[in-house]
mmCIF file of C-alpha atoms in Angstrom:
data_model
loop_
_atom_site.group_PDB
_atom_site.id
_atom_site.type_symbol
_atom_site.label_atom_id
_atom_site.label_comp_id
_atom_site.label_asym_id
_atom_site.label_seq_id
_atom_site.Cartn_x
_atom_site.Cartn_y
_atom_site.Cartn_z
ATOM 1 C CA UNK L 29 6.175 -21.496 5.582
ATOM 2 C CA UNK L 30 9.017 -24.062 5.329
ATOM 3 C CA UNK L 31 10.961 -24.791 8.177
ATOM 4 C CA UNK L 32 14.662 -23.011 8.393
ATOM 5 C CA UNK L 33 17.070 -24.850 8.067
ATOM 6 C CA UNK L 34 18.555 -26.374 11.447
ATOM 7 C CA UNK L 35 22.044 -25.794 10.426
ATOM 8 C CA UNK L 36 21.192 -22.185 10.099
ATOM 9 C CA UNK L 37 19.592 -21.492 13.113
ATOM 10 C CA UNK L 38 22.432 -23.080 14.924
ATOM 11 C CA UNK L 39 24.857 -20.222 13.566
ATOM 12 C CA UNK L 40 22.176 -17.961 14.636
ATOM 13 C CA UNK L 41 22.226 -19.615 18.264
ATOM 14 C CA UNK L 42 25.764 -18.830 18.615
ATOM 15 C CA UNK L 43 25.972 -15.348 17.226
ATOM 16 C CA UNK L 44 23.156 -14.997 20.423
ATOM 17 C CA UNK L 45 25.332 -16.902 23.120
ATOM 18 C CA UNK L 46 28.247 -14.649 22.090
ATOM 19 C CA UNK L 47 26.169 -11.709 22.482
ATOM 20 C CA UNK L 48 27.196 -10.879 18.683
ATOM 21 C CA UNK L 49 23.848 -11.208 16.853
ATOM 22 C CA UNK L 50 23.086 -8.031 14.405
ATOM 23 C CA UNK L 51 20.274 -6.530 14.722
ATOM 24 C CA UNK L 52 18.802 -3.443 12.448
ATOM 25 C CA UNK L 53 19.108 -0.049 14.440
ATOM 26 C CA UNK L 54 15.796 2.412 13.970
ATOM 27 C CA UNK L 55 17.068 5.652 12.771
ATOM 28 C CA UNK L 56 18.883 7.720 16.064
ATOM 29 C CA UNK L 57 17.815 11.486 17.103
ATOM 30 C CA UNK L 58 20.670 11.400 19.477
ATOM 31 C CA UNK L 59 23.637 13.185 19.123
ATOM 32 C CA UNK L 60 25.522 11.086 15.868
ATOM 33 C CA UNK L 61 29.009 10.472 16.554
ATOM 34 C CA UNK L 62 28.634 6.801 14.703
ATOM 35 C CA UNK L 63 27.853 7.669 10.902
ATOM 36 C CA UNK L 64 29.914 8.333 8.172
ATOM 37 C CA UNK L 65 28.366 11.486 7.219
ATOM 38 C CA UNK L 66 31.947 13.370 8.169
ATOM 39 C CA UNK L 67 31.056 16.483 6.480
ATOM 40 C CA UNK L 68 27.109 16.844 7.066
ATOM 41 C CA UNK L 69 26.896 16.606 2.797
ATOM 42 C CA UNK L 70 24.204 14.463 3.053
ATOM 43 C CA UNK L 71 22.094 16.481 5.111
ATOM 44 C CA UNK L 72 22.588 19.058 2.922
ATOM 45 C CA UNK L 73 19.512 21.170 1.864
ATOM 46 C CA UNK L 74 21.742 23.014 -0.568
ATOM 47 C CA UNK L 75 22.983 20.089 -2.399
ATOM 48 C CA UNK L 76 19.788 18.461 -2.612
ATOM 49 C CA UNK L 77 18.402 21.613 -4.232
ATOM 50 C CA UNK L 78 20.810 21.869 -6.803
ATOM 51 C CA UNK L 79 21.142 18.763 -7.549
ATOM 52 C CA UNK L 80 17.090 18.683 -9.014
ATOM 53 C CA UNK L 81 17.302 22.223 -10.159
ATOM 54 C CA UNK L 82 20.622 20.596 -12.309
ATOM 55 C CA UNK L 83 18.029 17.772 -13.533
ATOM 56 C CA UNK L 84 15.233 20.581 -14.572
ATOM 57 C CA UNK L 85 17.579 22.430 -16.649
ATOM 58 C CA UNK L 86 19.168 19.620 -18.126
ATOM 59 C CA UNK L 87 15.476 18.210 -18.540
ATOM 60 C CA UNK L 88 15.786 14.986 -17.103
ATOM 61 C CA UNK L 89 13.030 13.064 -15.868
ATOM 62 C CA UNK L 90 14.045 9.609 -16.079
ATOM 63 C CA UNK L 91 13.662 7.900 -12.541
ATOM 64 C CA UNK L 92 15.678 4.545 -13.509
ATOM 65 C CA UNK L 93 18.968 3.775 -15.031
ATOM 66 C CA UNK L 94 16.676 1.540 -17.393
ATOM 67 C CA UNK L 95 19.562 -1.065 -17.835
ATOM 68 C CA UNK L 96 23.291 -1.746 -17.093
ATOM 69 C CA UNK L 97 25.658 1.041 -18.611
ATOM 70 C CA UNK L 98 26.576 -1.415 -21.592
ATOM 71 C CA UNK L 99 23.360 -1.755 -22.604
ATOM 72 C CA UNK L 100 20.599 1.382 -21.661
ATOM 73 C CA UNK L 101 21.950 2.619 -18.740
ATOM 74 C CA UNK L 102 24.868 4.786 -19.470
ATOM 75 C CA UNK L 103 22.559 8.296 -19.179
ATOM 76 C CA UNK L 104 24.715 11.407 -20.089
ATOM 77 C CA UNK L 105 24.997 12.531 -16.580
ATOM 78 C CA UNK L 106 28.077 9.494 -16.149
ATOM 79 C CA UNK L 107 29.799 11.415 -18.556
ATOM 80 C CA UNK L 108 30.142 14.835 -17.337
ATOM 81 C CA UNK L 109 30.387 13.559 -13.584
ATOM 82 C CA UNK L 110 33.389 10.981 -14.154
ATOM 83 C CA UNK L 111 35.688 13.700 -16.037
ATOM 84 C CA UNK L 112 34.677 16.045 -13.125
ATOM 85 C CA UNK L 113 35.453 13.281 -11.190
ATOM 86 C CA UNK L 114 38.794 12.586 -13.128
ATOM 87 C CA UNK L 115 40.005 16.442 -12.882
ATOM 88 C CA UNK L 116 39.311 16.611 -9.528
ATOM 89 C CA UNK L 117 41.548 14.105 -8.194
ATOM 90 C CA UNK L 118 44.144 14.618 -10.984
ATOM 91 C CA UNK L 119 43.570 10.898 -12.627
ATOM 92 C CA UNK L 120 43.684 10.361 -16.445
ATOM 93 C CA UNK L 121 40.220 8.485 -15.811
ATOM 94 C CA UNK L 122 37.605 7.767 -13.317
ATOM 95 C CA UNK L 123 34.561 4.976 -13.670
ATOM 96 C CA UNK L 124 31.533 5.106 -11.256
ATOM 97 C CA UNK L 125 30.305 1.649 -9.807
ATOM 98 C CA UNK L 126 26.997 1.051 -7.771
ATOM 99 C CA UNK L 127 28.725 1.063 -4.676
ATOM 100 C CA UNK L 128 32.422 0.715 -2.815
ATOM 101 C CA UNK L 129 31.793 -3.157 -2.482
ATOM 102 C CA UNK L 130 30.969 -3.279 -5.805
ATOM 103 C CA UNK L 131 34.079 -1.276 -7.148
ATOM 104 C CA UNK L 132 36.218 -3.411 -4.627
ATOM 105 C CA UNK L 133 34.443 -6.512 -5.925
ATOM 106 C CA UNK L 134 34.830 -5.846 -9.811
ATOM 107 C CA UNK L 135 38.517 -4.664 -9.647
ATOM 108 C CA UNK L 136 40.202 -7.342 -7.492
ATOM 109 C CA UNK L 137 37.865 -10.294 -9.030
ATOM 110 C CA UNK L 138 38.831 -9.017 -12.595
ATOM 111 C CA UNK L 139 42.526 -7.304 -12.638
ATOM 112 C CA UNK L 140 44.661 -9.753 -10.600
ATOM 113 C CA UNK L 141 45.464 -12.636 -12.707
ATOM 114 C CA UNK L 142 46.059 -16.330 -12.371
ATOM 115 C CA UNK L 143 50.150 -16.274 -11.456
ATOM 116 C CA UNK L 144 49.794 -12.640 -10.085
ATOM 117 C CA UNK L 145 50.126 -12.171 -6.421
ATOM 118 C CA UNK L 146 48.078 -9.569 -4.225
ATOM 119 C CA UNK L 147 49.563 -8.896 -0.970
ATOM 120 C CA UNK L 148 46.960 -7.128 1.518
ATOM 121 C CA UNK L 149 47.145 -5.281 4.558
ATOM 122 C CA UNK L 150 45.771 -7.618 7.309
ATOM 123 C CA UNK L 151 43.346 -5.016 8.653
ATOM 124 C CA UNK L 152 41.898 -4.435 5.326
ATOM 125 C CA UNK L 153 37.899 -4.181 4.691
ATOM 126 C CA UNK L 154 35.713 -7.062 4.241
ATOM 127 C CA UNK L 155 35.009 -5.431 0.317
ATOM 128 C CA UNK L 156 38.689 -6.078 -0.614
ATOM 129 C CA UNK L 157 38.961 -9.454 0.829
ATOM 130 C CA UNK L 158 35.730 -10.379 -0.861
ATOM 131 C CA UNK L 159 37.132 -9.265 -3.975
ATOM 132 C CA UNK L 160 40.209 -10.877 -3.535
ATOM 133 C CA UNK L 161 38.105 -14.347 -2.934
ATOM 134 C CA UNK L 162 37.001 -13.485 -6.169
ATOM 135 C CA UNK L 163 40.865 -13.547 -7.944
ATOM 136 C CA UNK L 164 42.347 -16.327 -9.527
ATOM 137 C CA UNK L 165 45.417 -14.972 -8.301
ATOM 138 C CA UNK L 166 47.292 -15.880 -4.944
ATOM 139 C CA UNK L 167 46.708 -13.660 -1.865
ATOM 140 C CA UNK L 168 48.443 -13.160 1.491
ATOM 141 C CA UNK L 169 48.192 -10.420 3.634
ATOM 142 C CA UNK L 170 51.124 -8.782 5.595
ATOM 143 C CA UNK L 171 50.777 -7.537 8.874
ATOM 144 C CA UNK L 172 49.349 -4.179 9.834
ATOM 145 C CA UNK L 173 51.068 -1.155 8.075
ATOM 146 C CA UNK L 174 54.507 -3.287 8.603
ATOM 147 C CA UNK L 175 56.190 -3.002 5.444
ATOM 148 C CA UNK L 176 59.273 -4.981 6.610
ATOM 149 C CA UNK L 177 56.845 -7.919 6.602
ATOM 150 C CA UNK L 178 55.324 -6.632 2.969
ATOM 151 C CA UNK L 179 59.151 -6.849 1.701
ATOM 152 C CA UNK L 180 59.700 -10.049 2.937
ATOM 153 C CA UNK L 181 56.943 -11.530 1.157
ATOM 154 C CA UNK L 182 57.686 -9.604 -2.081
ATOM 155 C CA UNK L 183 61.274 -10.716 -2.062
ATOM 156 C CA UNK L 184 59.484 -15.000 -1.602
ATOM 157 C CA UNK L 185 58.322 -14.463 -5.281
ATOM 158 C CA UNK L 186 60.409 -13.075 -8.031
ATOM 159 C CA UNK L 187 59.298 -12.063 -10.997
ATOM 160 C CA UNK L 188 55.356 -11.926 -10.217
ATOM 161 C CA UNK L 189 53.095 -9.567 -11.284
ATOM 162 C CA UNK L 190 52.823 -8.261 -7.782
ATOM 163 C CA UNK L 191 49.142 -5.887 -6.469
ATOM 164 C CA UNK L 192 49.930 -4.256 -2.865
ATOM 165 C CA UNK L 193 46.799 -3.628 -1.565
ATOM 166 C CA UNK L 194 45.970 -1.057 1.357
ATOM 167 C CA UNK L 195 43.636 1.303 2.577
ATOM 168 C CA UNK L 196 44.780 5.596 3.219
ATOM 169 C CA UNK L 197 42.556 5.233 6.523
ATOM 170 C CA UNK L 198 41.891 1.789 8.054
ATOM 171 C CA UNK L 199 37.758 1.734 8.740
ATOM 172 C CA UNK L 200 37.970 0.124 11.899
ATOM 173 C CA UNK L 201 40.917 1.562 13.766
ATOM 174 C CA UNK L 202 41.014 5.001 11.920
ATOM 175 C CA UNK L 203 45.021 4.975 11.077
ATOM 176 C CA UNK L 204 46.674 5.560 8.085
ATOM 177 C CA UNK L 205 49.948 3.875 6.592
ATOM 178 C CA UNK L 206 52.989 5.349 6.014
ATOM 179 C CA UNK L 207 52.286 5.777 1.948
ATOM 180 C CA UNK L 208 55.514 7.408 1.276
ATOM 181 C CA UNK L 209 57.287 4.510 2.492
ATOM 182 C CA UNK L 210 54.783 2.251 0.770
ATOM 183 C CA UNK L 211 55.193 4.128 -2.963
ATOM 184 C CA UNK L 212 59.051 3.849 -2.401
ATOM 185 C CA UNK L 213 58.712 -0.064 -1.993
ATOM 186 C CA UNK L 214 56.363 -0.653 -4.612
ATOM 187 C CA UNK L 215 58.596 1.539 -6.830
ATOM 188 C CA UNK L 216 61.513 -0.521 -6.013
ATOM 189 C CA UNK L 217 60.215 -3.777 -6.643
ATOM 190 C CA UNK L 218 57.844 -2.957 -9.143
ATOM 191 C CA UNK L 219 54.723 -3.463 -7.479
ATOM 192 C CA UNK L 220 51.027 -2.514 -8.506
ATOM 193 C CA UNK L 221 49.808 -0.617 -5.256
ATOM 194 C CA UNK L 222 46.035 0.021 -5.261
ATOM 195 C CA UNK L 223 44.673 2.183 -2.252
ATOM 196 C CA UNK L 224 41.109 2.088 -1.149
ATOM 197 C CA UNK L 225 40.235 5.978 -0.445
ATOM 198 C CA UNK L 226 37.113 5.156 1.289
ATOM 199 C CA UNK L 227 37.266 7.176 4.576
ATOM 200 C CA UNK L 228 39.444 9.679 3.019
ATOM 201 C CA UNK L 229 37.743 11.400 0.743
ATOM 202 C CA UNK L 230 36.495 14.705 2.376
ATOM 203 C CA UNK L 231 38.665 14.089 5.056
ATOM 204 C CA UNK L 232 42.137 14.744 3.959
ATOM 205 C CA UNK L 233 43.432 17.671 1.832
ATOM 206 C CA UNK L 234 42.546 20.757 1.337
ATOM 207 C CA UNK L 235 39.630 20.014 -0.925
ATOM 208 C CA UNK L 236 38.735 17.108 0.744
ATOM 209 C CA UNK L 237 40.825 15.293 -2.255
ATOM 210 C CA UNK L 238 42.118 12.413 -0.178
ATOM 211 C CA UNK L 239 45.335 11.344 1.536
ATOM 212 C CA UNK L 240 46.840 9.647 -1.573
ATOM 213 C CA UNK L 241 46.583 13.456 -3.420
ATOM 214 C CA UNK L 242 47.405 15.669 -0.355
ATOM 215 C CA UNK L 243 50.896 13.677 -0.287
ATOM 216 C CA UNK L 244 50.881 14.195 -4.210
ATOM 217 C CA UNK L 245 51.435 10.643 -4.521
ATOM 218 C CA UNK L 246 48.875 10.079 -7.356
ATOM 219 C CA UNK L 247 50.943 9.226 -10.234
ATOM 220 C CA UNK L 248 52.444 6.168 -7.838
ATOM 221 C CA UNK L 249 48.957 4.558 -7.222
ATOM 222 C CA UNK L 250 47.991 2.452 -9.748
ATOM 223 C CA UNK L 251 44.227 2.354 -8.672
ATOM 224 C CA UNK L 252 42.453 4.534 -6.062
ATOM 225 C CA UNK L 253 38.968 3.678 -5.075
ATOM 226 C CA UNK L 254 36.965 6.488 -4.170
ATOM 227 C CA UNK L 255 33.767 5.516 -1.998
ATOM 228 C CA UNK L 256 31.090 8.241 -1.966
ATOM 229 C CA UNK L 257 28.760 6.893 0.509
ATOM 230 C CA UNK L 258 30.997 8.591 3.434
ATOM 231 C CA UNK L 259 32.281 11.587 3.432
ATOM 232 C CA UNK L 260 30.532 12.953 0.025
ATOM 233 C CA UNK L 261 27.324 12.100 1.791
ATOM 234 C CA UNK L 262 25.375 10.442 -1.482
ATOM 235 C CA UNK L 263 26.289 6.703 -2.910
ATOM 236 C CA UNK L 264 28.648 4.821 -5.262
ATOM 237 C CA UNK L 265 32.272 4.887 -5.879
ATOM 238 C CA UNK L 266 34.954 5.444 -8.734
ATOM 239 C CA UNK L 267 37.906 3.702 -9.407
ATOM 240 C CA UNK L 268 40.780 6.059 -10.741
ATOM 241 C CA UNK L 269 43.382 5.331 -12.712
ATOM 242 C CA UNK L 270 44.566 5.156 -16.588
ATOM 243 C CA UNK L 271 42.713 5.095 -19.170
ATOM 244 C CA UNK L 272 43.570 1.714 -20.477
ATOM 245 C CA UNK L 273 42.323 0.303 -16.885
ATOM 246 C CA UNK L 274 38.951 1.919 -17.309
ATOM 247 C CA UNK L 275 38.679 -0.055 -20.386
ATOM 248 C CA UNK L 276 39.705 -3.072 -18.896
ATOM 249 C CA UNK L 277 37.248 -2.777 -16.590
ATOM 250 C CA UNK L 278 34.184 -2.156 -18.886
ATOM 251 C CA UNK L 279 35.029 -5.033 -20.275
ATOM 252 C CA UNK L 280 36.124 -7.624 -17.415
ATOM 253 C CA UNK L 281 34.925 -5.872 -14.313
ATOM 254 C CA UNK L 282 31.613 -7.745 -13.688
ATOM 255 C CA UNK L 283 29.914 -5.963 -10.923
ATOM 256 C CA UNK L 284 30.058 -3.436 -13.442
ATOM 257 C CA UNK L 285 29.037 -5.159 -16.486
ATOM 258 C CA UNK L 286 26.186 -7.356 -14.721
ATOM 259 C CA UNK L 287 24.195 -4.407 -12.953
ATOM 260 C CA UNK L 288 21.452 -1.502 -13.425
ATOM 261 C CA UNK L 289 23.337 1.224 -13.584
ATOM 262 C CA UNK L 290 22.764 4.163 -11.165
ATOM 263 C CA UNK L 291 19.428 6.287 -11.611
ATOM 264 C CA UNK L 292 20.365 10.001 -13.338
ATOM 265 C CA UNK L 293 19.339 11.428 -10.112
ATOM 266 C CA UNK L 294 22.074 9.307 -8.120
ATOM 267 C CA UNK L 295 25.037 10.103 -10.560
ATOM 268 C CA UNK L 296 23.433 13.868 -10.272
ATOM 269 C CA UNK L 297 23.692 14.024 -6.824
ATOM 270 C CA UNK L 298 27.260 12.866 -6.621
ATOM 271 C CA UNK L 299 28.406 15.539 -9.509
ATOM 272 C CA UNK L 300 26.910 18.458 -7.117
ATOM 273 C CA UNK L 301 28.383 16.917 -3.834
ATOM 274 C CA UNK L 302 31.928 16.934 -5.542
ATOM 275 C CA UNK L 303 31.169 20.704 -6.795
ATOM 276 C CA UNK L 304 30.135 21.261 -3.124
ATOM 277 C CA UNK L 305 33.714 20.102 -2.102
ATOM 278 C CA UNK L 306 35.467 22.097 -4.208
ATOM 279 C CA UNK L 307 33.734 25.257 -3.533
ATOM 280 C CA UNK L 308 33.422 24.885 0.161
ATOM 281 C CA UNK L 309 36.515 24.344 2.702
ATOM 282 C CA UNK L 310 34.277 25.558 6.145
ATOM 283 C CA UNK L 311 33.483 22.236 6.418
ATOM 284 C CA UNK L 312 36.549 20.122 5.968
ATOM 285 C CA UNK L 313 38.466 22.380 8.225
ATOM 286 C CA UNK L 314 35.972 22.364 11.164
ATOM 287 C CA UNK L 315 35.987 18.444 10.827
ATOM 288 C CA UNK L 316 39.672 18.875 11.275
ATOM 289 C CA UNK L 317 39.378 21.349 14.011
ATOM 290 C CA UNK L 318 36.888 18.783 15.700
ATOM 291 C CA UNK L 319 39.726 16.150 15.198
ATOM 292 C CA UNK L 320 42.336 17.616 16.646
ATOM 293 C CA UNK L 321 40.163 18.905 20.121
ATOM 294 C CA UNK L 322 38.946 14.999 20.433
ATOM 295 C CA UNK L 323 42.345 13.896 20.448
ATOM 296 C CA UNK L 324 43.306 16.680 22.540
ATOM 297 C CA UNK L 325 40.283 16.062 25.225
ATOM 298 C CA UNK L 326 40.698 11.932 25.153
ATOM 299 C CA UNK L 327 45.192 12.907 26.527
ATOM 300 C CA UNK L 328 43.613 15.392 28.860
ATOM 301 C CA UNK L 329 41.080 12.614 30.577
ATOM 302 C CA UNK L 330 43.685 10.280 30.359
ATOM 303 C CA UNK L 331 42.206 7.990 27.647
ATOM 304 C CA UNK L 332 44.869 8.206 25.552
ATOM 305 C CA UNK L 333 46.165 4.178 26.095
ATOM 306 C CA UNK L 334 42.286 2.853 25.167
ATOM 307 C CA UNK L 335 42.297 4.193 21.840
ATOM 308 C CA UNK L 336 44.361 3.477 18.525
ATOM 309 C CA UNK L 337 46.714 6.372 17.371
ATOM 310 C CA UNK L 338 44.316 8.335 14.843
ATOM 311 C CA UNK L 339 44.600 12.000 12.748
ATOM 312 C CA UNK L 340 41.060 10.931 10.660
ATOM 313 C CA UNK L 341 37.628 11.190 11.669
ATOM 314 C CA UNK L 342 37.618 7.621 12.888
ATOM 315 C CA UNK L 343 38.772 7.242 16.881
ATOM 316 C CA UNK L 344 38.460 3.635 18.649
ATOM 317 C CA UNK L 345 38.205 3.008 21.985
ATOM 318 C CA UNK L 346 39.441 -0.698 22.603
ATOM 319 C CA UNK L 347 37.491 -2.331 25.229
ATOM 320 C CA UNK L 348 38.166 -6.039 24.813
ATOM 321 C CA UNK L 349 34.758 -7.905 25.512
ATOM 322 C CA UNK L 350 31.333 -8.035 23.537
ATOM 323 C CA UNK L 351 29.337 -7.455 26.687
ATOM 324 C CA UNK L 352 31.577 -4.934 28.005
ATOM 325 C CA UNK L 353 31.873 -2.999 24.935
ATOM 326 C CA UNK L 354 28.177 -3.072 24.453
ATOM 327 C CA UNK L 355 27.026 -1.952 28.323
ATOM 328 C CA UNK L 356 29.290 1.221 27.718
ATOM 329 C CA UNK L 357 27.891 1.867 23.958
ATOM 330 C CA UNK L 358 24.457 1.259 26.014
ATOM 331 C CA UNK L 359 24.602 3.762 28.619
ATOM 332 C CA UNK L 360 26.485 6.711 26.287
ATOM 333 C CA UNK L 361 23.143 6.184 24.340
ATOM 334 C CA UNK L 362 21.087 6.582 27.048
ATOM 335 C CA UNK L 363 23.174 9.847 27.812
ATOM 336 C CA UNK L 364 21.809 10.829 23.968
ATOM 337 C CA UNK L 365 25.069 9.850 22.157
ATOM 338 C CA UNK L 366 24.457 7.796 19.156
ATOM 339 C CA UNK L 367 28.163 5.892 19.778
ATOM 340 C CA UNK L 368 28.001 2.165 18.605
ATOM 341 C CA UNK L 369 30.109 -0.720 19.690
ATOM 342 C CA UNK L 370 31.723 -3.027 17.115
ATOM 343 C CA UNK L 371 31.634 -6.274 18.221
ATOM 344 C CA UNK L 372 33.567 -9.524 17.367
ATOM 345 C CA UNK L 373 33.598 -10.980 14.864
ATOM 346 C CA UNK L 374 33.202 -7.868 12.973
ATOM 347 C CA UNK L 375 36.657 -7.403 14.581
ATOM 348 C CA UNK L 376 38.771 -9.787 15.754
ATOM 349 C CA UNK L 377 38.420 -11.499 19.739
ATOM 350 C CA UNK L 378 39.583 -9.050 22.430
ATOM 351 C CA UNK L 379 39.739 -5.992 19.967
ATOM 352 C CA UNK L 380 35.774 -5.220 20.743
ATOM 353 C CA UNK L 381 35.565 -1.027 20.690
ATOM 354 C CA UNK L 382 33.593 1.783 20.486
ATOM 355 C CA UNK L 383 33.862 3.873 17.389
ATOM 356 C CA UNK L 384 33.466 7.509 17.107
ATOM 357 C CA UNK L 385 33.315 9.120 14.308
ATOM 358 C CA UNK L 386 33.624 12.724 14.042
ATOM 359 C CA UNK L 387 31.565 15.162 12.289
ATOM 360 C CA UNK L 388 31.860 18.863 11.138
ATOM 361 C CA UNK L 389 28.531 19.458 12.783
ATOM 362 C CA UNK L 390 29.569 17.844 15.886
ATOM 363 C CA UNK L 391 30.230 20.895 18.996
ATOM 364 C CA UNK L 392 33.407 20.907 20.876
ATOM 365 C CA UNK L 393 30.724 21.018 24.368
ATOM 366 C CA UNK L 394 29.278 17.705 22.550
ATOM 367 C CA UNK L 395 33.014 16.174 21.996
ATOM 368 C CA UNK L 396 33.882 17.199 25.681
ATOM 369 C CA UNK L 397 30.830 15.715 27.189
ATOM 370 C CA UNK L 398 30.719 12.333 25.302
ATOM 371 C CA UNK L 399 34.449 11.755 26.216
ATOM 372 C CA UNK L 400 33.933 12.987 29.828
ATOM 373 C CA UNK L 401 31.165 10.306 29.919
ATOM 374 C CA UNK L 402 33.520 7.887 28.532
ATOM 375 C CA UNK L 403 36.311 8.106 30.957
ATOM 376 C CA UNK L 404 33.599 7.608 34.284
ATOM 377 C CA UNK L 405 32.109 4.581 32.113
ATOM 378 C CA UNK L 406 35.345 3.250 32.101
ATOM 379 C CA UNK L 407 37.116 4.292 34.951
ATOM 380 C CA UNK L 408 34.061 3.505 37.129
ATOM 381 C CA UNK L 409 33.562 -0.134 35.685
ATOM 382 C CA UNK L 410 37.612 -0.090 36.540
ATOM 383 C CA UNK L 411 37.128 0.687 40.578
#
């Protein structure tokens, strides 16, 4: 085999001396308080029965997409899902991509312009930045949730076509903006904001609709982006919003024009998973019952200053340090709590945490136990 290339292996070299090399994890029987799965959906035996009972009565037994939509792939499951998909979260139009990264991809390296401006939360998702590398248009990001800063920057360039970009909760630290405040700006300057809904949907609302439609703030979004690989417990994502950007994208968008399109049994699944959510609240409200007793437990231990304010599923610990971090991650796992540590440069130098994410399935004697191990992790390595 040829030899790798020396300037590779040196980046690999210091991902090891910084204790920051990735590795592939083999699947976890411990207790998961580290996946996205919020609601359990893609565990479910229910939805995976009726999803191939939906396919045997509609008589589908294609196992491929066959194509990209714009050529053989647009199977007439897409159709039925994305106006379910549509009505359900009150858009005029919804469009399915392969994946979250690819929806981020398509719309930011197709809809911002050359002379437009995007101006993007700093603590927003590698997906969106990649996207935004994508633009011909000019980017800067403002700092976190501070829309004084936003305004600032808005008010530096008058009439631009201006694309305010943010997330509803913040995949790393778990917080939401203030999006009332953030509709009212965009309003008044007349701003494009686009919202990336991935961690929301299942979460917020009483459907599991998302934060963006539990304010009713939907008709001030120009774009939401709806991941499914989280809390709807399948894969892919939608992008909502008019009809004339749906068409816009089918035609510039080209992570969506340059791809397979997703197998009838994918788009199947996601149609049932959304029918799930509609049907069924148990779940989203013991997800928010299990939110409120971990935030509850963490003041009561008195490990309230270590993590970042949070009302979603997602609660960081901040323990600066990759070989900290990762000897407390290590010995919660050896307790039997899948917890994982995110590391820098995932995040930025001294930011190192431990993520939890919380789970309808997860016990409130699991929740107490895992913090309770937390705080004599910590406190001890304090003493």
């Amino acid at each position: 085999m040829k030899h790798f290339p020396e300037n590779l292996s040196a980046k690999l070299e210091i991902r090891k001396q910084h204790n920051a090399l990735r590795k592939l994890p083999l699947s976890s029987k411990k207790i998961d308080f580290s996946s996205n799965d919020y609601l359990g959906l893609s565990q479910s035996e229910i939805i995976f029965e009726e999803t191939h009972q939906y396919l045997i009565t509609n008589e589908i037994t294609q196992n491929g997409a066959t194509g990209s939509r714009l050529l053989s792939g647009n199977h007439k499951i897409y159709q039925e899902t994305e106006g379910f998909i549509a009505k359900f979260h009150k858009s005029e139009s919804a469009l399915i991509f392969n994946s979250g990264y690819d929806a981020n991809l398509g719309f930011f390296g197709s809809v911002p312009q050359k002379g437009d401006l995007i101006l993007y939360d700093e603590l927003c998702h590698a997906s969106i930045r990649d996207g935004i590398q994508l633009s011909n248009a000019k980017a800067y990001k403002f700092n976190h949730n501070d829309f004084e800063d936003l305004e600032k920057l808005i008010l530096r360039n008058p009439n631009t076509i201006i694309y305010i970009v943010t997330e509803s909760v913040f995949s790393m630290d778990g917080d939401c903006p203030n999006l009332e405040e953030l509709v009212s700006v965009s309003t008044k300057h007349n701003c494009y904001l686009v919202v990336d809904e991935a961690h929301a949907l299942g979460v917020f609302g009483s459907t599991g609709e998302g934060f963006v439609q539990m304010l009713g703030l939907q008709d001030h979004v120009f774009a939401r982006i709806m991941t499914f690989g989280k809390g709807l417990g399948c894969h892919g994502a939608a992008i909502l919003g008019s009809v004339e950007l749906r068409d816009y994208l089918i035609n510039f968008a080209r992570s969506f024009i340059y791809t397979t399109g997703l197998s009838p049994h994918s788009v199947a699944t996601i149609l049932v998973a959304y029918q799930h959510l509609k049907q069924d609240s148990d779940s989203i409200l013991k997800l928010r019952e299990n939110i409120i007793s971990f935030n509850q437990q963490k003041n009561m231990l008195g490990l309230k200053p270590l993590f970042v304010r949070s009302k979603s599923a997602i609660q960081s610990a901040i323990i600066p340090g990759n070989e900290k971090v990762k000897t407390i991650a290590n010995k919660l796992q050896e307790k039997g709590f899948d917890v994982k540590a995110i590391l820098s440069p995932t995040v930025p130098e001294g930011q190192e945490r431990l993520r939890f994410c919380l789970h309808s399935y997860n016990s409130h004697e699991e929740i107490s136990e895992v913090l309770r191990l937390l705080s004599t992790f910590v406190f001890m390595g304090r003493g």
